[in-house]
Amino acid sequence: MEFAELIKTPRVDNVVLHRPFYPAVEGTLCLTGHHLILSSRQDNTEELWLLHSNIDAIDKRFVGSLGTIIIKCKDFRIIQLDIPGMEECLNIASSIEALSTLDSITLMYPFFYRPMFEVIEDGWHSFLPEQEFELYSSATSEWRLSYVNKDFAVCASYPPIVTVPKSIDDEALRKVATFRHGGRFPVLSYYHKKNGMVIMRSGQPLTGTNGRRCKEDEKLINATLRAGKRGYIIDTRSLNVAQQARAKGGGFEQEAHYPQWRRIHKSIERYHILQESLIKLVEACNDQTHNMDRWLSKLEASNWLTHIKEILTAACLAAQCIDREGASILIHGTEGTDSTLQVTSLAQIILEPRSRTIRGFEALIEREWLQAGHPFQQRCAQSAYCNTKQKWEAPVFLLFLDCVWQILRQFPCSFEFNENFLIMLFEHAYASQFGTFLGNNESERCKLKLQQKTMSLWSWVNQPGELSQFTNPLFEANNLVIWPSVAPQSLPLWEGIFLRWNRSSKYLDEAYEEMVNIIEYNKELQAKVNILRRQLAELETEDGMQESP
Amino acid sequence: MEHIRTTKILHHHIASVEKLALTTSGCPLVIQCKNFRTVHFIVPRERDCHDIYNSLLQLSKQGKYEDLYAFSYNPKQNDSERLQGWQLIDLAEEYERMGVPNSHWQLSDANRDYKICETYPRELYVPRIASKPIIVGSSKFRSKGRFPVLSYYHQDKEAAICRCSQPLSGFSARCLEDEHLLQAISKANPVNRYMYVVDTRPKLNAMANRAAGKGYENEDNYSNIRFQFVGIENIHVMRSSLQKLLEVNGTKGLSVNDFYSGLESSGWLRHIKAVMDAAIFLARAITVENASVLVHCSDGWDRTSQVCSLGSLLLDSYYRTIKGFMVLIEKDWISFGHKFSERCGHLDGDPKEVSPVFTQFLECVWHLTEQFPQAFEFSEAFLLQIHEHIHSCQFGNFLGNCQKEREELKLKEKTYSLWPFLLEDQKKYLNPLYSSKSHRFTVLEPNTISFNFKFWRNMYHQFDRTLHPRQSVFNMIMNMNEQNKQLEKDIKDLESKIKQRKNKQTDGILTKELLHSVHPESPTLKTSLCFKEQTLLPVNDALRTIEGSSLADNRYSEYAEEFSKSEPAVVSLEYGVARMTC
């Protein structure tokens, strides 16, 4: 009962809740270990259930004995609670603060959450590496699964099973791991069935100032090239940054040692620069008093859409190498856990129709983000409102989702999922009842025994009843490569995320519903036509039989 | 070349022609169009380029109306069809729809022969108690004789939107007739005694006008008026704002930051918001306070037209239908003398008279369609098509600067009206999500917080296909709506056939004919609905697959300069560039 100590006042009456688009509600505020609950105890009024872990920051102020707590959530929502009584207010505030910043992962809600639904398919087993590999293995025999990392000894941030060139044995992989940042030796990220070209990803090579080389590393990546073909290495840092990395033992592939590879630098920002960008953007969106000039200049100054353009451009370049140039690529930045994954996963969205389906996209997130060791726990610890900025916090995953949304907007019929699906993933990456996004890599997740102790997000999402809200009614599968435009005129602000709590979407939602109705009606009519046609045909054959004798 | 695309540009659409420095592959020629299309040509021989350049310069600038396309355009209609076309929009009918004449408002014959005001229409509605001497007196006190008249009458509220030009008040002049006329307008509203006088100019501009003997109403001289400035900039500011906007957007390899700082410094969206806010002020005065409003700017044909028409559109859902929108343009823009020919530069004239005032109005409407996707019967394509035709000079509607001039040009005899052609094609402009039944949309209350205003890509980059979504939800829903209608018909057919069959079976009669008339599978069912290249303006284009799949994708070089070397450099591969060589 660790939580009881943190909850000084579990219950306050006559609290008034203010939140966007709803009239103020008066009710009873309750604090539990994981939730802040406000209930008006009237029929038909929705209650507020807020996960403590969704709270990014709180402000409190007093007018006389009436206290006000302003709660800023990680999903950018801001709600206000008016609490009578200074002591109650202070108690509530300090409890929320403590409960929303629990140190121990095992105290988080997913470890306590008991699902109210029957698990039909356990999401923890929905996307096994072996199954994913089978999708390729029918097309190629040049790759194999390696279990060299089964106890996470070779690379702490890799999963136990990785896909590597068949001709490279585990011993060589161990050597290559010592030459790559964080032990992240080059592994297969994507196999383009159309022409057999591949995307590999890794950490930066540890060449250092004296130009260290590693024969096994060269052999490994050369093993992926067809005879006489060249490949591309996309470094997600500018040349300058990559050169500076040598002083810290990192570096990039020297032309002399990798003569079959051409290196391209595409600078994508990382860490605090991204976090600051998010903070500025959310601040700009939340201030409704801005005049036009100020709004536009704030939007520009946030640089958010510049980052979107940079990431998308790099992803398009990668896809272009594969599909147009017919060349394999290796992608890395420094660690290979952030911008690298943005590029590899977006390139797959562009190239691979399967990744534009719901299950395919889930598999992509599982493969390219969770198993690939994107440190969700660190990156999503705080959101746009938190004052204690840690250098490991960064909206890398949100940027990825925004990029996917941009492509979805440009190809609205090519995705099986809709915007709500992306918004849902954003929410759960920052605060969730499910264990999926806990921990920073597979090794940590194993230690936390998440599979045994928590529920997978996919177990919930993939229920037919839930899926319907995430399904794009316009979806029509296509096997094409889809090339998005990266011109600034084509990259709008993602209003569904950033203006979600700042303007009513009532009319837009109603229009969306109408669209769904038209599509549903179309299906209905088609079904009816088919039935009638069959009926008519039957009658005609009957007639024919009557006629023939 | 698998297929040869031809690019057609109307000479009237040419805004500017520019010859750039000679390159190795030829002489580049850049044509900027009034519909915001930019076309780059490479002419191999400099001599030819020079000739083309000169010819285009001459052809794009006509000296007199009779040389404009409308006078030679022949859609193969006879005289009575043409006349019928011109009668499609009848403003007398429109005023009747609004509920005038009535006990407070009457039709005045004061301007029947354009004697009082040349730039007004013949038929004007004024308060019943305003006598002719009052009208004449007031018109002498108003710039260009444009005295206060009715623009829109709100039947439920019995309140009116009236329009005029600025008073010739200078620093102290007053006019009793004008004061009387304003009083008559406020008296014509039985519910609310005070009325708003909205000067759409920035206060500074209005004050500067006083030195020239013009100005604005002095609240002390008029009883029961509430005076208000709304701060919309003048035509010159708007012209350079658009110029700036287009400059920024035409930049090669535009960065996100340059785009937004350009958008900001152009001031374009600020101006759009100002027009919208003014219209909202009007609508609120009427719906919330039940007060009549009199709107003016300087001459009362630019900003006043914008604000009056947009205000009416917010108030009255009729103007949000296809026909109603035509009526609105006829009323507040064409009949009240918005100087289309000067503002659009139809003839070779003063470039300082050119200004995108009407474009701004269309953009405001577009913003409303974005906020209220179900409130409009028409779609964006309708707005774009109208914009196309204010410049095309193909139809007579927008030629000339006022009704009198149009009559003198005998436009109704010599040219055709645009509206019947649009109406005939209205399927192309229908909004599939339009909900006419709903009364929620009686009065639109748009949100004008800055973040609601977005750059209208489909207007300013209409022809830069690569910038647009490659699949159009809109087209898909529209086609599906069409298909649903066809299916409903099919179902009826099938049902009646089945019924017939059953009857015949019971009757024991068989006809061979029926056996062969089995309805074939509707071909519409088989076609994919969404993989059509989006065309904003409906054109009879063959349906193509989504552009992203074509190898000729011209954004190839945009992602990485590294590869662009391999690309033949005949035409610069900027977006919006026609791949053409002459």
PDB file of C-alpha atoms in Angstrom, chain A residues 232 262-266 284-301 303 305-306 309 312-314 316-317 320-321 324-325 409-415 473-478 480-493 495 499 502-504 506-512 514-526 528-533 535-544 546-547, chain B residues 248-250 253-265 267 269-270 273 370-374 432-434 440-441 445 447-455 457 461 466-473 476-477 480-481 483-485 487-488 490-492 494-495 497-499 501-502 505 509-510 512 514-515 517-522 525 527-531 545-551 553 555-563 565-566 575:
ATOM      1  CA  TYR A 232      24.221   3.996 -50.072  1.00  0.00           C
ATOM      2  CA  ARG A 262      28.353   6.132 -51.172  1.00  0.00           C
ATOM      3  CA  ARG A 263      27.629   8.156 -48.076  1.00  0.00           C
ATOM      4  CA  ILE A 264      24.885  10.772 -47.942  1.00  0.00           C
ATOM      5  CA  HIS A 265      24.397  13.045 -44.979  1.00  0.00           C
ATOM      6  CA  LYS A 266      20.857  14.138 -44.167  1.00  0.00           C
ATOM      7  CA  ALA A 284       1.903  28.777 -29.717  1.00  0.00           C
ATOM      8  CA  CYS A 285      -1.174  26.611 -30.263  1.00  0.00           C
ATOM      9  CA  ASN A 286      -2.460  27.189 -26.742  1.00  0.00           C
ATOM     10  CA  ASP A 287      -2.379  30.964 -26.870  1.00  0.00           C
ATOM     11  CA  GLN A 288      -5.605  31.982 -28.523  1.00  0.00           C
ATOM     12  CA  THR A 289      -4.879  35.682 -28.225  1.00  0.00           C
ATOM     13  CA  HIS A 290      -2.102  35.668 -30.798  1.00  0.00           C
ATOM     14  CA  ASN A 291      -2.767  37.879 -33.756  1.00  0.00           C
ATOM     15  CA  MET A 292      -2.032  36.481 -37.190  1.00  0.00           C
ATOM     16  CA  ASP A 293       1.544  37.707 -37.423  1.00  0.00           C
ATOM     17  CA  ARG A 294       2.440  36.462 -34.010  1.00  0.00           C
ATOM     18  CA  TRP A 295       0.820  33.086 -34.609  1.00  0.00           C
ATOM     19  CA  LEU A 296       2.655  32.573 -37.888  1.00  0.00           C
ATOM     20  CA  SER A 297       5.959  33.683 -36.476  1.00  0.00           C
ATOM     21  CA  LYS A 298       5.536  31.440 -33.438  1.00  0.00           C
ATOM     22  CA  LEU A 299       4.610  28.526 -35.639  1.00  0.00           C
ATOM     23  CA  GLU A 300       7.695  29.174 -37.713  1.00  0.00           C
ATOM     24  CA  ALA A 301       9.936  29.669 -34.698  1.00  0.00           C
ATOM     25  CA  ASN A 303      10.609  24.654 -36.244  1.00  0.00           C
ATOM     26  CA  LEU A 305       7.342  21.497 -39.448  1.00  0.00           C
ATOM     27  CA  THR A 306      10.964  21.953 -40.472  1.00  0.00           C
ATOM     28  CA  LYS A 309      10.179  18.078 -43.620  1.00  0.00           C
ATOM     29  CA  LEU A 312      10.260  12.967 -44.487  1.00  0.00           C
ATOM     30  CA  THR A 313      12.910  14.081 -46.949  1.00  0.00           C
ATOM     31  CA  ALA A 314      15.415  11.610 -45.527  1.00  0.00           C
ATOM     32  CA  CYS A 316      11.937   9.659 -49.231  1.00  0.00           C
ATOM     33  CA  LEU A 317      15.611   9.631 -50.106  1.00  0.00           C
ATOM     34  CA  GLN A 320      14.236   6.434 -53.575  1.00  0.00           C
ATOM     35  CA  CYS A 321      17.578   4.639 -53.249  1.00  0.00           C
ATOM     36  CA  ARG A 324      14.386   4.015 -58.036  1.00  0.00           C
ATOM     37  CA  GLU A 325      18.136   3.536 -57.839  1.00  0.00           C
ATOM     38  CA  ARG A 409      -3.266  13.105 -45.627  1.00  0.00           C
ATOM     39  CA  GLN A 410      -1.658  13.005 -49.025  1.00  0.00           C
ATOM     40  CA  PHE A 411      -2.826   9.453 -49.714  1.00  0.00           C
ATOM     41  CA  PRO A 412      -6.093   9.286 -47.790  1.00  0.00           C
ATOM     42  CA  CYS A 413      -7.225   6.047 -49.422  1.00  0.00           C
ATOM     43  CA  SER A 414      -3.982   4.117 -49.040  1.00  0.00           C
ATOM     44  CA  PHE A 415      -4.077   3.491 -45.311  1.00  0.00           C
ATOM     45  CA  PRO A 473     -13.512   3.887 -44.329  1.00  0.00           C
ATOM     46  CA  LEU A 474     -11.793   5.109 -47.482  1.00  0.00           C
ATOM     47  CA  PHE A 475      -9.165   2.393 -47.517  1.00  0.00           C
ATOM     48  CA  GLU A 476      -8.574   0.657 -50.784  1.00  0.00           C
ATOM     49  CA  ALA A 477      -5.503  -1.547 -50.764  1.00  0.00           C
ATOM     50  CA  ASN A 478      -2.894  -0.659 -53.332  1.00  0.00           C
ATOM     51  CA  LEU A 480       2.154   1.028 -55.100  1.00  0.00           C
ATOM     52  CA  VAL A 481       5.043   2.928 -53.714  1.00  0.00           C
ATOM     53  CA  ILE A 482       3.590   6.232 -52.519  1.00  0.00           C
ATOM     54  CA  TRP A 483       5.777   9.305 -52.836  1.00  0.00           C
ATOM     55  CA  PRO A 484       4.699  12.144 -50.586  1.00  0.00           C
ATOM     56  CA  SER A 485       5.341  15.787 -51.350  1.00  0.00           C
ATOM     57  CA  VAL A 486       7.692  17.469 -48.906  1.00  0.00           C
ATOM     58  CA  ALA A 487       7.083  21.046 -50.028  1.00  0.00           C
ATOM     59  CA  PRO A 488       6.089  23.305 -47.119  1.00  0.00           C
ATOM     60  CA  GLN A 489       2.764  24.002 -48.825  1.00  0.00           C
ATOM     61  CA  SER A 490       1.996  20.287 -48.545  1.00  0.00           C
ATOM     62  CA  LEU A 491       2.891  19.918 -44.876  1.00  0.00           C
ATOM     63  CA  PRO A 492       0.221  21.441 -42.652  1.00  0.00           C
ATOM     64  CA  LEU A 493       0.077  21.507 -38.903  1.00  0.00           C
ATOM     65  CA  GLU A 495      -4.546  19.941 -36.025  1.00  0.00           C
ATOM     66  CA  LEU A 499      -5.336  22.050 -31.873  1.00  0.00           C
ATOM     67  CA  ASN A 502      -8.128  24.468 -28.598  1.00  0.00           C
ATOM     68  CA  ARG A 503     -10.980  24.444 -31.026  1.00  0.00           C
ATOM     69  CA  SER A 504     -14.156  22.497 -31.366  1.00  0.00           C
ATOM     70  CA  LYS A 506     -17.831  19.322 -33.909  1.00  0.00           C
ATOM     71  CA  TYR A 507     -18.566  20.288 -37.495  1.00  0.00           C
ATOM     72  CA  LEU A 508     -15.565  18.399 -38.809  1.00  0.00           C
ATOM     73  CA  ASP A 509     -16.572  15.303 -36.861  1.00  0.00           C
ATOM     74  CA  GLU A 510     -20.111  15.519 -38.177  1.00  0.00           C
ATOM     75  CA  ALA A 511     -18.806  15.823 -41.723  1.00  0.00           C
ATOM     76  CA  TYR A 512     -16.641  12.758 -41.137  1.00  0.00           C
ATOM     77  CA  GLU A 514     -21.610  11.865 -42.958  1.00  0.00           C
ATOM     78  CA  MET A 515     -18.789  10.564 -45.105  1.00  0.00           C
ATOM     79  CA  VAL A 516     -18.857   7.264 -43.265  1.00  0.00           C
ATOM     80  CA  ASN A 517     -22.616   7.123 -43.757  1.00  0.00           C
ATOM     81  CA  ILE A 518     -22.281   7.573 -47.488  1.00  0.00           C
ATOM     82  CA  ILE A 519     -19.739   4.764 -47.652  1.00  0.00           C
ATOM     83  CA  GLU A 520     -21.840   2.501 -45.466  1.00  0.00           C
ATOM     84  CA  TYR A 521     -24.898   3.224 -47.541  1.00  0.00           C
ATOM     85  CA  ASN A 522     -22.938   2.372 -50.648  1.00  0.00           C
ATOM     86  CA  LYS A 523     -22.029  -1.020 -49.230  1.00  0.00           C
ATOM     87  CA  GLU A 524     -25.619  -1.630 -48.255  1.00  0.00           C
ATOM     88  CA  LEU A 525     -26.895  -0.786 -51.705  1.00  0.00           C
ATOM     89  CA  GLN A 526     -24.310  -2.964 -53.391  1.00  0.00           C
ATOM     90  CA  LYS A 528     -28.922  -5.336 -51.976  1.00  0.00           C
ATOM     91  CA  VAL A 529     -28.280  -5.129 -55.711  1.00  0.00           C
ATOM     92  CA  ASN A 530     -26.386  -8.399 -55.563  1.00  0.00           C
ATOM     93  CA  ILE A 531     -29.217 -10.142 -53.720  1.00  0.00           C
ATOM     94  CA  LEU A 532     -31.829  -8.868 -56.133  1.00  0.00           C
ATOM     95  CA  ARG A 533     -29.729  -9.848 -59.098  1.00  0.00           C
ATOM     96  CA  GLN A 535     -33.126 -13.477 -57.149  1.00  0.00           C
ATOM     97  CA  LEU A 536     -33.853 -12.384 -60.664  1.00  0.00           C
ATOM     98  CA  ALA A 537     -31.434 -14.892 -62.100  1.00  0.00           C
ATOM     99  CA  GLU A 538     -33.120 -17.652 -60.111  1.00  0.00           C
ATOM    100  CA  LEU A 539     -36.525 -16.645 -61.344  1.00  0.00           C
ATOM    101  CA  GLU A 540     -35.215 -16.629 -64.866  1.00  0.00           C
ATOM    102  CA  THR A 541     -33.751 -20.103 -64.649  1.00  0.00           C
ATOM    103  CA  GLU A 542     -37.006 -21.328 -63.142  1.00  0.00           C
ATOM    104  CA  ASP A 543     -38.805 -19.810 -66.070  1.00  0.00           C
ATOM    105  CA  GLY A 544     -36.329 -21.378 -68.410  1.00  0.00           C
ATOM    106  CA  GLN A 546     -40.687 -24.345 -67.169  1.00  0.00           C
ATOM    107  CA  GLU A 547     -40.278 -23.380 -70.729  1.00  0.00           C
TER     108      GLU A 547
ATOM    109  CA  VAL B 248       7.447  33.485 -51.610  1.00  0.00           C
ATOM    110  CA  ASN B 249       5.541  30.539 -52.938  1.00  0.00           C
ATOM    111  CA  GLY B 250       7.317  30.635 -56.248  1.00  0.00           C
ATOM    112  CA  GLY B 253      13.287  24.737 -52.863  1.00  0.00           C
ATOM    113  CA  LEU B 254      11.301  26.765 -50.351  1.00  0.00           C
ATOM    114  CA  SER B 255      12.097  25.945 -46.740  1.00  0.00           C
ATOM    115  CA  VAL B 256       9.422  25.655 -44.094  1.00  0.00           C
ATOM    116  CA  ASN B 257      10.756  28.683 -42.272  1.00  0.00           C
ATOM    117  CA  ASP B 258      10.855  30.832 -45.381  1.00  0.00           C
ATOM    118  CA  PHE B 259       7.339  29.726 -46.199  1.00  0.00           C
ATOM    119  CA  TYR B 260       5.931  30.785 -42.855  1.00  0.00           C
ATOM    120  CA  SER B 261       7.947  33.958 -42.520  1.00  0.00           C
ATOM    121  CA  GLY B 262       6.886  34.841 -46.061  1.00  0.00           C
ATOM    122  CA  LEU B 263       3.289  34.053 -45.225  1.00  0.00           C
ATOM    123  CA  GLU B 264       3.578  36.287 -42.202  1.00  0.00           C
ATOM    124  CA  SER B 265       5.338  39.205 -43.882  1.00  0.00           C
ATOM    125  CA  GLY B 267       0.185  39.864 -44.374  1.00  0.00           C
ATOM    126  CA  LEU B 269      -3.892  35.873 -43.930  1.00  0.00           C
ATOM    127  CA  ARG B 270      -4.090  38.908 -41.663  1.00  0.00           C
ATOM    128  CA  LYS B 273      -8.988  37.518 -41.144  1.00  0.00           C
ATOM    129  CA  GLU B 370     -13.263  24.395 -44.233  1.00  0.00           C
ATOM    130  CA  GLN B 371     -14.844  25.203 -40.881  1.00  0.00           C
ATOM    131  CA  PHE B 372     -18.344  24.140 -41.896  1.00  0.00           C
ATOM    132  CA  PRO B 373     -17.882  21.265 -44.337  1.00  0.00           C
ATOM    133  CA  GLN B 374     -21.601  20.544 -44.481  1.00  0.00           C
ATOM    134  CA  PRO B 432     -21.228  15.555 -51.376  1.00  0.00           C
ATOM    135  CA  LEU B 433     -21.383  16.225 -47.649  1.00  0.00           C
ATOM    136  CA  TYR B 434     -23.833  19.128 -47.916  1.00  0.00           C
ATOM    137  CA  ARG B 440     -28.168  24.362 -37.328  1.00  0.00           C
ATOM    138  CA  PHE B 441     -26.441  26.193 -40.085  1.00  0.00           C
ATOM    139  CA  GLU B 445     -20.411  31.639 -36.507  1.00  0.00           C
ATOM    140  CA  ASN B 447     -13.953  30.839 -35.313  1.00  0.00           C
ATOM    141  CA  THR B 448     -11.378  33.463 -36.250  1.00  0.00           C
ATOM    142  CA  ILE B 449      -8.586  32.608 -33.880  1.00  0.00           C
ATOM    143  CA  SER B 450      -5.486  32.944 -36.020  1.00  0.00           C
ATOM    144  CA  PHE B 451      -4.719  29.246 -36.240  1.00  0.00           C
ATOM    145  CA  ASN B 452      -7.928  28.663 -38.165  1.00  0.00           C
ATOM    146  CA  PHE B 453      -6.557  30.493 -41.181  1.00  0.00           C
ATOM    147  CA  LYS B 454      -4.524  28.364 -43.497  1.00  0.00           C
ATOM    148  CA  PHE B 455      -2.745  28.931 -46.734  1.00  0.00           C
ATOM    149  CA  ARG B 457      -2.880  25.737 -51.492  1.00  0.00           C
ATOM    150  CA  HIS B 461      -0.947  26.179 -56.352  1.00  0.00           C
ATOM    151  CA  THR B 466       2.683  17.452 -57.023  1.00  0.00           C
ATOM    152  CA  LEU B 467       1.830  19.635 -54.053  1.00  0.00           C
ATOM    153  CA  HIS B 468      -1.659  18.229 -53.718  1.00  0.00           C
ATOM    154  CA  PRO B 469      -2.863  15.108 -52.014  1.00  0.00           C
ATOM    155  CA  ARG B 470      -2.498  12.345 -54.546  1.00  0.00           C
ATOM    156  CA  GLN B 471      -5.850  10.858 -53.691  1.00  0.00           C
ATOM    157  CA  SER B 472      -8.897  12.989 -53.204  1.00  0.00           C
ATOM    158  CA  VAL B 473     -11.373  12.062 -50.504  1.00  0.00           C
ATOM    159  CA  MET B 476     -14.181   9.643 -53.962  1.00  0.00           C
ATOM    160  CA  ILE B 477     -17.185  10.647 -51.889  1.00  0.00           C
ATOM    161  CA  MET B 480     -19.768   7.308 -54.383  1.00  0.00           C
ATOM    162  CA  ASN B 481     -22.743   9.604 -54.029  1.00  0.00           C
ATOM    163  CA  GLN B 483     -22.892   5.623 -57.613  1.00  0.00           C
ATOM    164  CA  ASN B 484     -25.400   5.410 -54.787  1.00  0.00           C
ATOM    165  CA  LYS B 485     -27.958   7.157 -56.940  1.00  0.00           C
ATOM    166  CA  LEU B 487     -27.565   1.813 -57.348  1.00  0.00           C
ATOM    167  CA  GLU B 488     -30.873   3.078 -56.040  1.00  0.00           C
ATOM    168  CA  ASP B 490     -30.737  -0.331 -60.260  1.00  0.00           C
ATOM    169  CA  ILE B 491     -32.555  -1.629 -57.207  1.00  0.00           C
ATOM    170  CA  LYS B 492     -35.824  -0.159 -58.409  1.00  0.00           C
ATOM    171  CA  LEU B 494     -34.462  -5.043 -60.430  1.00  0.00           C
ATOM    172  CA  GLU B 495     -37.391  -5.000 -58.058  1.00  0.00           C
ATOM    173  CA  LYS B 497     -38.389  -6.837 -63.012  1.00  0.00           C
ATOM    174  CA  ILE B 498     -38.671  -9.400 -60.250  1.00  0.00           C
ATOM    175  CA  LYS B 499     -42.215  -8.330 -59.619  1.00  0.00           C
ATOM    176  CA  ARG B 501     -41.400 -12.009 -63.444  1.00  0.00           C
ATOM    177  CA  LYS B 502     -43.383 -13.198 -60.485  1.00  0.00           C
ATOM    178  CA  GLN B 505     -44.981 -16.713 -63.547  1.00  0.00           C
ATOM    179  CA  ILE B 509     -46.982 -16.142 -69.478  1.00  0.00           C
ATOM    180  CA  LEU B 510     -43.452 -15.960 -70.694  1.00  0.00           C
ATOM    181  CA  LYS B 512     -38.552 -14.242 -74.455  1.00  0.00           C
ATOM    182  CA  LEU B 514     -37.442 -10.452 -70.757  1.00  0.00           C
ATOM    183  CA  LEU B 515     -34.940 -13.252 -70.678  1.00  0.00           C
ATOM    184  CA  SER B 517     -33.028  -8.021 -70.672  1.00  0.00           C
ATOM    185  CA  VAL B 518     -31.213  -9.167 -67.573  1.00  0.00           C
ATOM    186  CA  HIS B 519     -29.552  -6.139 -66.242  1.00  0.00           C
ATOM    187  CA  PRO B 520     -25.846  -6.459 -66.866  1.00  0.00           C
ATOM    188  CA  GLU B 521     -23.557  -5.900 -63.948  1.00  0.00           C
ATOM    189  CA  SER B 522     -23.323  -2.233 -63.470  1.00  0.00           C
ATOM    190  CA  LEU B 525     -19.274  -1.205 -59.436  1.00  0.00           C
ATOM    191  CA  THR B 527     -14.214   0.749 -61.111  1.00  0.00           C
ATOM    192  CA  SER B 528     -11.997   1.809 -58.316  1.00  0.00           C
ATOM    193  CA  LEU B 529     -13.160   5.027 -56.835  1.00  0.00           C
ATOM    194  CA  CYS B 530     -10.164   6.592 -55.345  1.00  0.00           C
ATOM    195  CA  PHE B 531      -7.155   6.224 -57.553  1.00  0.00           C
ATOM    196  CA  THR B 545      -3.672   6.368 -61.359  1.00  0.00           C
ATOM    197  CA  ILE B 546      -2.229   8.156 -58.402  1.00  0.00           C
ATOM    198  CA  GLU B 547       0.679  10.202 -59.472  1.00  0.00           C
ATOM    199  CA  GLY B 548       3.101   8.816 -56.980  1.00  0.00           C
ATOM    200  CA  SER B 549       3.413   5.628 -58.935  1.00  0.00           C
ATOM    201  CA  SER B 550       4.490   7.138 -62.182  1.00  0.00           C
ATOM    202  CA  LEU B 551       8.159   7.039 -63.085  1.00  0.00           C
ATOM    203  CA  ASP B 553       7.395  11.900 -61.063  1.00  0.00           C
ATOM    204  CA  ARG B 555       9.782  15.513 -57.451  1.00  0.00           C
ATOM    205  CA  TYR B 556      12.489  12.988 -58.107  1.00  0.00           C
ATOM    206  CA  SER B 557      15.151  15.589 -57.607  1.00  0.00           C
ATOM    207  CA  GLU B 558      13.524  17.270 -54.700  1.00  0.00           C
ATOM    208  CA  TYR B 559      14.513  14.774 -52.070  1.00  0.00           C
ATOM    209  CA  ALA B 560      18.169  14.652 -52.886  1.00  0.00           C
ATOM    210  CA  GLU B 561      20.299  16.939 -54.938  1.00  0.00           C
ATOM    211  CA  GLU B 562      22.719  14.049 -55.261  1.00  0.00           C
ATOM    212  CA  PHE B 563      20.653  12.365 -57.901  1.00  0.00           C
ATOM    213  CA  LYS B 565      22.678  15.319 -61.964  1.00  0.00           C
ATOM    214  CA  SER B 566      21.419  12.339 -63.872  1.00  0.00           C
ATOM    215  CA  TYR B 575       7.152  21.964 -59.040  1.00  0.00           C
TER     216      TYR B 575
END
